[in-house]
Every structure is written in structure tokens, then in C-alpha cells.
Coordinates of C-alpha atoms and ligand atoms in Angstrom, one line a residue:
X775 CA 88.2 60.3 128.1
X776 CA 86.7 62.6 130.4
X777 CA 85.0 65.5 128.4
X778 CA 84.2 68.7 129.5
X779 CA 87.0 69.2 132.1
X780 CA 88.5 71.8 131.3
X781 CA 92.3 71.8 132.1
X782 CA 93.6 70.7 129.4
X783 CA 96.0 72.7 126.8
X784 CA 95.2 72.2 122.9
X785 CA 97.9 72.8 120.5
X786 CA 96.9 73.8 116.6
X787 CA 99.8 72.9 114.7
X788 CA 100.1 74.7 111.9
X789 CA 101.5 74.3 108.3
X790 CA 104.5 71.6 108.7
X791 CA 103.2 71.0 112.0
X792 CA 101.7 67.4 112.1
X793 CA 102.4 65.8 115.0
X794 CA 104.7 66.4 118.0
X795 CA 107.5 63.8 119.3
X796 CA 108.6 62.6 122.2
X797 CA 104.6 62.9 123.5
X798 CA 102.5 60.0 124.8
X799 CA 99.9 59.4 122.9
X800 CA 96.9 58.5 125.4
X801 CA 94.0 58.5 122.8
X802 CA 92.5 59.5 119.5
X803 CA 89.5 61.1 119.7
X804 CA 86.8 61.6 116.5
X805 CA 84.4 64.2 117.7
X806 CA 81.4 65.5 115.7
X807 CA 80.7 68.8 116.6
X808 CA 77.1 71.0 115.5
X809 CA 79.4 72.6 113.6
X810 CA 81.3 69.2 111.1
X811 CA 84.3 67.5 111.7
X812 CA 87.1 69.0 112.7
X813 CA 90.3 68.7 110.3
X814 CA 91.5 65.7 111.7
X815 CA 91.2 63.1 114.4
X816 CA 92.4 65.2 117.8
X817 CA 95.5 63.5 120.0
X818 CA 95.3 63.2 123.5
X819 CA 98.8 63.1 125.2
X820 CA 100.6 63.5 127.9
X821 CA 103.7 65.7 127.7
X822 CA 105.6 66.0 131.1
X823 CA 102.7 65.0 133.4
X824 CA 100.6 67.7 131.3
X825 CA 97.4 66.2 129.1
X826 CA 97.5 68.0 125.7
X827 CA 95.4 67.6 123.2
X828 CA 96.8 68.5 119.3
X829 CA 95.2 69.3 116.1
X830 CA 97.1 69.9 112.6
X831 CA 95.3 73.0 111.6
X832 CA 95.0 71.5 107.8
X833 CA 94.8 68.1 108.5
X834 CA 97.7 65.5 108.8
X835 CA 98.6 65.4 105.4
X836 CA 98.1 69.5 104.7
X837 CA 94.8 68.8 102.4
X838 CA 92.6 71.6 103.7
X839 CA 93.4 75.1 102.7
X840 CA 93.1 78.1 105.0
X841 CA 89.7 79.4 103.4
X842 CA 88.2 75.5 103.8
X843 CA 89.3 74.5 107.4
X844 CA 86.2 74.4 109.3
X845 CA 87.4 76.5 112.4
X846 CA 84.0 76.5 113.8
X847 CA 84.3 72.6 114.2
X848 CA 88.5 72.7 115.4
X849 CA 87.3 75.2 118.5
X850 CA 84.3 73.1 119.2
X851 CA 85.6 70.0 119.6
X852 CA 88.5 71.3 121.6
X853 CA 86.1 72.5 124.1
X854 CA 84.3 69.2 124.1
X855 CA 88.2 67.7 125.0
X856 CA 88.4 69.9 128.0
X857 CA 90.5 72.5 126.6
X858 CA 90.8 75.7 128.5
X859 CA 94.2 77.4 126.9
X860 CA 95.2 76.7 122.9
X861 CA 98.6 77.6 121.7
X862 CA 98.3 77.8 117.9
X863 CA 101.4 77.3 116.0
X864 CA 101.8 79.4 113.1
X865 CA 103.9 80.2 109.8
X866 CA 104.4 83.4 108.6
X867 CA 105.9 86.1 106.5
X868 CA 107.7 89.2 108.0
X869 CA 106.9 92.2 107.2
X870 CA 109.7 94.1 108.8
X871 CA 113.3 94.1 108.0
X872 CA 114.2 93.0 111.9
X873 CA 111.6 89.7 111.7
X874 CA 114.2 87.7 110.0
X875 CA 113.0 84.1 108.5
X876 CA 114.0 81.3 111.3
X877 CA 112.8 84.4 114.2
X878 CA 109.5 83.9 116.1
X879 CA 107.2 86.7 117.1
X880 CA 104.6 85.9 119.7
X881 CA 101.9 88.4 118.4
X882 CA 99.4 90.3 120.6
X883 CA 97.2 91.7 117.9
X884 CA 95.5 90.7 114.7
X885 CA 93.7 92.6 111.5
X886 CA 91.4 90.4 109.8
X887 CA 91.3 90.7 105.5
X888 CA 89.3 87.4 105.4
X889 CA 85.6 86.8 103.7
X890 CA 83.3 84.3 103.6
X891 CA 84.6 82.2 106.8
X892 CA 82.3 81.1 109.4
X893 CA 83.4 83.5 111.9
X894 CA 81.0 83.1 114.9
X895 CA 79.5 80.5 117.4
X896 CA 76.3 83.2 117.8
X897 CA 74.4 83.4 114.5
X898 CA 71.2 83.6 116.6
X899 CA 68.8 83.0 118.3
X900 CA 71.5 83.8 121.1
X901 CA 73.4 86.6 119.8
X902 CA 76.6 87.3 121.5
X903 CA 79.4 90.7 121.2
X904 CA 82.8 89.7 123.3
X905 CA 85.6 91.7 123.1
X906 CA 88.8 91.7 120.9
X907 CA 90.2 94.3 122.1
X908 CA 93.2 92.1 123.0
X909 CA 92.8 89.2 121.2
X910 CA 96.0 87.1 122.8
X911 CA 96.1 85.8 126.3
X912 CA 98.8 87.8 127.6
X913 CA 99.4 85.4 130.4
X914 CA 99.8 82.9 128.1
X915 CA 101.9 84.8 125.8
X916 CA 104.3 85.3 128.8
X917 CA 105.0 81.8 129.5
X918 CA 105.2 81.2 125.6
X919 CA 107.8 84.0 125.7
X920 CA 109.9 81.8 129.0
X921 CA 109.9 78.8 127.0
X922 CA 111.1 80.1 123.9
X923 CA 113.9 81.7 125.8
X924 CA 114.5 78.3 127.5
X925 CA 115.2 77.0 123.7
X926 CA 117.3 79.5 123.1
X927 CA 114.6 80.6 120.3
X928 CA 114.9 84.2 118.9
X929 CA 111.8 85.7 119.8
X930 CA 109.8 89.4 119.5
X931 CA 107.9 90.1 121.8
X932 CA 104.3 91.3 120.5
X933 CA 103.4 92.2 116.7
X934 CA 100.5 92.5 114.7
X935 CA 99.1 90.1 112.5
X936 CA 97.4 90.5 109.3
X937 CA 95.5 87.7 108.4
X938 CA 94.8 87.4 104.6
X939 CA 92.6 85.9 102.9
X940 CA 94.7 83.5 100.9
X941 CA 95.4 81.1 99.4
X942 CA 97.1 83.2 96.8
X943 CA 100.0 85.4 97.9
X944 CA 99.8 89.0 98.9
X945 CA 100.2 91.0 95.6
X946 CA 103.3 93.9 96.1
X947 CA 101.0 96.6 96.2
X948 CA 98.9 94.6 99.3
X949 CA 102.3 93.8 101.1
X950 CA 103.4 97.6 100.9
X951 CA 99.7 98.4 102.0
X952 CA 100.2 96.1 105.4
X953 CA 103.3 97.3 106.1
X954 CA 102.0 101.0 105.6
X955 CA 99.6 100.0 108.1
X956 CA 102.0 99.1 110.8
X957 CA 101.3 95.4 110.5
X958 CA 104.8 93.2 111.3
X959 CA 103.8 89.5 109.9
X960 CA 101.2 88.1 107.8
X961 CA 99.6 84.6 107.5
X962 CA 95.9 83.0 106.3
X963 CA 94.5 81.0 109.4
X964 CA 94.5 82.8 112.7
X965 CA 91.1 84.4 112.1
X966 CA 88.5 83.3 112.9
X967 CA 90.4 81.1 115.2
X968 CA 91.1 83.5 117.8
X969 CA 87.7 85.2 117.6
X970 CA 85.8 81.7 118.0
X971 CA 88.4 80.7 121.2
X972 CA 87.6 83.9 122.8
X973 CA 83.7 83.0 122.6
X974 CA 84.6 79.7 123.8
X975 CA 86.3 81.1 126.3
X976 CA 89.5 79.9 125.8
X977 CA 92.7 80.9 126.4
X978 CA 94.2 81.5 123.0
X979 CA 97.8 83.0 121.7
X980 CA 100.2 82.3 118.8
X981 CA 103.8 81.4 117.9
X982 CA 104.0 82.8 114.5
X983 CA 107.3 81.2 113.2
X984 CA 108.4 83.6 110.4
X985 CA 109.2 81.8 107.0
X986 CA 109.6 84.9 104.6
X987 CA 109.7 88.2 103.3
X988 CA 106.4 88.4 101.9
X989 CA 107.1 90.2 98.9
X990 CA 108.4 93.7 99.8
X991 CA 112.0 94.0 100.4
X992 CA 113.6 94.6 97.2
X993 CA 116.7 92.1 98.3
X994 CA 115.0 89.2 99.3
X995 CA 113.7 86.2 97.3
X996 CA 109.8 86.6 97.0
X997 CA 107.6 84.6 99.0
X998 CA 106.8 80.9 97.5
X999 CA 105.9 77.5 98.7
X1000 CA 109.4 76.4 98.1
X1001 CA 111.1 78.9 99.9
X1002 CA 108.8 78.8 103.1
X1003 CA 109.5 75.0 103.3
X1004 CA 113.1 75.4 103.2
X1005 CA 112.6 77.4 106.6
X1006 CA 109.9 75.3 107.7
X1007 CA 111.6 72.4 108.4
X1008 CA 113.8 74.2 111.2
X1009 CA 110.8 76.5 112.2
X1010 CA 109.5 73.0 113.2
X1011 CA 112.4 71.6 115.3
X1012 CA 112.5 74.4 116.9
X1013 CA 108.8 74.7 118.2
X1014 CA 108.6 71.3 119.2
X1015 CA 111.7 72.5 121.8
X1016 CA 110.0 75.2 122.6
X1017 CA 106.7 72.8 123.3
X1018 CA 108.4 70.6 125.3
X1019 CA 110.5 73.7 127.2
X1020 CA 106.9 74.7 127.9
X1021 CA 105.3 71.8 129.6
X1022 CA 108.9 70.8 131.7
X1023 CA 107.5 72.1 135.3
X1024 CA 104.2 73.3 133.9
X1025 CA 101.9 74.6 136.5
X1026 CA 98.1 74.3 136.1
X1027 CA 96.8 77.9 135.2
X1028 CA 95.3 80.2 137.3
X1029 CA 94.8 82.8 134.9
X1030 CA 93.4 86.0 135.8
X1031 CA 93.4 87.1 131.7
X1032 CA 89.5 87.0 131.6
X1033 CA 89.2 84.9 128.6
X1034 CA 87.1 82.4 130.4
X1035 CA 84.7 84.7 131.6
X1036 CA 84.0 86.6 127.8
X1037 CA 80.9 85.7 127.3
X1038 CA 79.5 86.7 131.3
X1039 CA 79.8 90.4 129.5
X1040 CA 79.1 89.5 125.7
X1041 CA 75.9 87.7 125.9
X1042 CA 73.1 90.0 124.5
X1043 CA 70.3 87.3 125.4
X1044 CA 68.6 86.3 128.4
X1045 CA 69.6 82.3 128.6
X1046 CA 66.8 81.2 130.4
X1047 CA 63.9 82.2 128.4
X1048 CA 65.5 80.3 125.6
X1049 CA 64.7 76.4 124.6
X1050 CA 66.5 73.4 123.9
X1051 CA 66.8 73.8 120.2
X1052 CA 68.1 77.4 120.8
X1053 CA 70.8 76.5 123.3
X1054 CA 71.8 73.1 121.3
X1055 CA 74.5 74.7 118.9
X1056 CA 76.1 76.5 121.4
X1057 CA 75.5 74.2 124.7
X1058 CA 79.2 73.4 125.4
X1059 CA 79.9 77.1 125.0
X1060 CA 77.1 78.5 127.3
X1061 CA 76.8 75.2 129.8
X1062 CA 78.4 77.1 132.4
X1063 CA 75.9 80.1 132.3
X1064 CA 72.7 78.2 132.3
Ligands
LIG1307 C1 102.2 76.6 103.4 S1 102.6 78.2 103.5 C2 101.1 79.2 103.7 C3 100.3 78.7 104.8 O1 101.1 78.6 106.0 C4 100.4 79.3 107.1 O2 99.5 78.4 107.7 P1 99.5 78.1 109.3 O3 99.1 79.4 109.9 O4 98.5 77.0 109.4 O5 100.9 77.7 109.6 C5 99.7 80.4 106.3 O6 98.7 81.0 107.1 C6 99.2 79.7 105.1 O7 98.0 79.0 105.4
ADE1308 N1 104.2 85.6 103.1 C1 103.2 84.9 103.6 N2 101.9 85.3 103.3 C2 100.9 84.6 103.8 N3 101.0 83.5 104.6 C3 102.3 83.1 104.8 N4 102.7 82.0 105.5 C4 104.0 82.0 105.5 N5 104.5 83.1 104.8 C5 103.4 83.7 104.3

């Protein structure tokens, strides 16, 4: 495998989200990262004549809890497989009476209600500050948005995220509290994910495939494990269209987002006055700026 060339898109597949079909499978690759060991092995494949490389979010076999996956390690060792734009694959509940389960929102903004999660690259000596401000890709989002219409997906355009702590279920007062708050969907994993792509500098948006109700709407079942799979399974088929609508005729990006240049105006350090051991943890990260 060539490392470190970065053009290739990752894929975090999320919960039911395991492998892909229909994908040629070019390599596995077992990378050790400063950070651990990412949840799984990552794929290298070829959809179209596009190199992806995927990574189930929990692990293959869904062992790994939101508040356990080492996200640190997942965006690491995607940027050591040359990954310059991830698409992470999401369930969630709505939180709005028009997000109906089986619907797929492509989100542009997220409110974090985690603890405790490693949630930065830059714990020092280099000590970096990159903006969130808008935390999706938007160029990314828009081709998202194409191929979902090309599989005939129903799709919203932009929404906000809460992510929860997990992996308990929002109580009723917390899901009246979110929606009070103008939040449309709510899931467990995509922070810190997004905030550690953005100081890798890569590319990052999310199909959040809606699953539930949460637990506000009176009429509707309450959110449970069984319910969500019952949706899951077609919440599935229909991403892996949508995946495959997205690489048919996909052009190398260009894009002029500036999430590959975050850290040119985030670093709060002076790079070159800084040693080996310093710059180790974060080399694959800050390689470009040296
Ligand atoms: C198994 S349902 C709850 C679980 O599903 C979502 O995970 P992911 O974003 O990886 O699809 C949600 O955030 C919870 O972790
Ligand atoms: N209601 C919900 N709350 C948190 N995560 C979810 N994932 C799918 N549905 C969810």
C-alpha cells in the first residue's frame, strides 16, 4: 500500500454497517497508530475505479460501544491510509415530526453532550484551536446530497446533530430539552469524530440514517434496540446504493472547503523550535507544515 497519499475516500460505517458489497477488496491493512488500534482491521477497495478505504465504527461484529471506540486511533490511521475525505455513515433518531424513520438527513452542524472521550490530537506540547464553526464539508455534503437523489433516497438537506453521551437512551425530559434547542436528530459517535478529522484535515460529513423517534412524540413507539434494527436493515441497503451512486463517475476532488488547510490557521506553536518527541504523536498530522 502506498501510505500517505492522500486521495483516497474513507468510509466509517456505522451501527449495521459492516462491510460494503459489490467492492473489491484490494487489501487489509492493521495499523498501529500513537494513539491504539483502531476498531478493526481497515479495507482497502476499489469501488468504480475509486480506492476507498472502510472502517465499521464499532468493529465488525458491533463490540465496542460509542463511549469505548478509540476515535483518536480510527482518524489516525485513516490518515496514515491516505485519506483526504471520510463519509461517516450514521444511525439516528429524529427529533422532528418531518424526519420520518427510513429518511436520511445529511447534517451540517453538531452539539456535543459527550464526557470523558479523547477529543483532541493536540494535548501539548503543540497546542492547536481549528475551527468548528462548520463542522461538515459542505462540498462533500453536496455530492452526498446528488447521490442520494440518484438512489432515489429521501433526503434533508442540513440538520443539527446532538451527539449524546450514550449508551443509555435519552431520558423524555433530555429529548424534550434537544428538541427545545432546535436540534433535528440525535446519535452517540459523531463527536469527537468530526472534531479530530477537521485537525487531521480531512474532509468529513455525515449520512445520518434516521431509525426512530427518540422518545418524544406521544404516538410513536419509544426508541429501543429492537425497533432501530427493524429500520436498520433497510437504512443499510439503501446506503450502500447511495455508496455506490456516489463513486459511479466520481471525480478526484478539488475542494476549495478549507478543511485541509485547518491547521495553517489553528496551530498555536511555532513547529520548528519543537523536537522529535514533540512532533512524534502528531507527525502524520503536522508532516505537511514542517
Ligand atoms: C445500535 S443503535 C445506537 C447506536 O447507533 C448509532 O451508532 P452509529 O452512529 O455508529 O451508527 C448511535 O450513535 C449509537 O451508537
Ligand atoms: N434515539 C436515538 N438516540 C441515540 N442514538 C440513536 N441511534 C439511533 N437512534 C438513536
Amino acid at each position: 500500500m502506498s501510505r500517505l497519499t492522500p486521495h483516497r475516500t474513507g468510509i466509517i460505517g456505522g451501527s449495521g454497517l459492516y462491510h460494503i458489497d459489490g467492492i473489491e477488496v484490494l487489501d487489509t491493512l492493521t495499523i498501529d497508530t500513537p494513539y491504539g488500534a483502531p476498531s478493526d482491521e481497515l479495507v482497502l477497495a476499489r469501488i468504480g475505479n475509486q480506492e476507498i478505504v472502510f472502517l465499521p465504527r464499532h468493529g465488525r461484529n458491533h463490540s465496542i460501544p460509542p463511549h469505548k471506540i478509540n476515535y483518536r486511533a480510527n482518524i489516525y490511521a485513516m490518515k496514515l491510509a491516505g485519506v483526504n475525505r471520510l463519509i461517516s455513515i450514521s444511525a439516528v433518531g429524529s427529533l422532528r415530526k418531518h424526519i420520518h424513520p427510513g429518511e436520511f438527513v445529511l447534517v451540517d452542524q453538531f452539539v456535543d453532550r459527550t464526557h470523558g472521550r479523547e477529543s483532541t490530537f493536540f494535548d501539548g506540547p503543540i497546542v492547536a484551536h481549528v475551527s468548528m464553526a462548520d463542522p461538515v464539508c459542505n462540498e462533500l455534503r453536496e455530492e452526498l446530497a446528488t447521490a442520494c437523489r440518484k438512489a432515489d433516497i429521501t433526503t434533508h438537506q442540513g440538520g443539527r446533530y446532538l451527539v449524546m453521551q450514550g449508551p443509555q437512551f435519552s431520558s423524555r425530559a433530555e429529548s424534550e430539552l434537544y428538541r427545545s434547542w432546535g436540534m433535528d436528530v440525535i446519535g452517540m459517535t459523531n463527536l469527537p469524530e468530526a472534531k479530530l478529522a477537521r485537525e487531521a484535515e480531512i474532509c468529513y460529513a455525515t449520512v445520518a440514517m434516521c431509525t426512530d423517534y427518540d422518545c418524544w412524540h406521544g404516538q410513536e413507539e419509544d426508541v429501543s434496540v429492537q425497533s432501530i434494527v427493524e429500520v436498520m436493515q433497510q437504512n443499510v441497503t439503501r446506503a450502500k446504493a447511495m455508496l455506490h451512486a456516489f463513486f459511479a463517475g466520481y471525480q478526484q476532488s478539488t475542494c476549495h472547503c478549507g478543511c485541509r488547510e485547518a491547521l495553517e490557521q489553528g496551530i498555536f506553536a511555532d513547529l520548528s523550535s519543537l523536537d522529535d518527541d514533540a512532533i512524534r504523536p502528531v507527525h502524520a498530522l503536522v508532516a505537511r507544515l514542517l
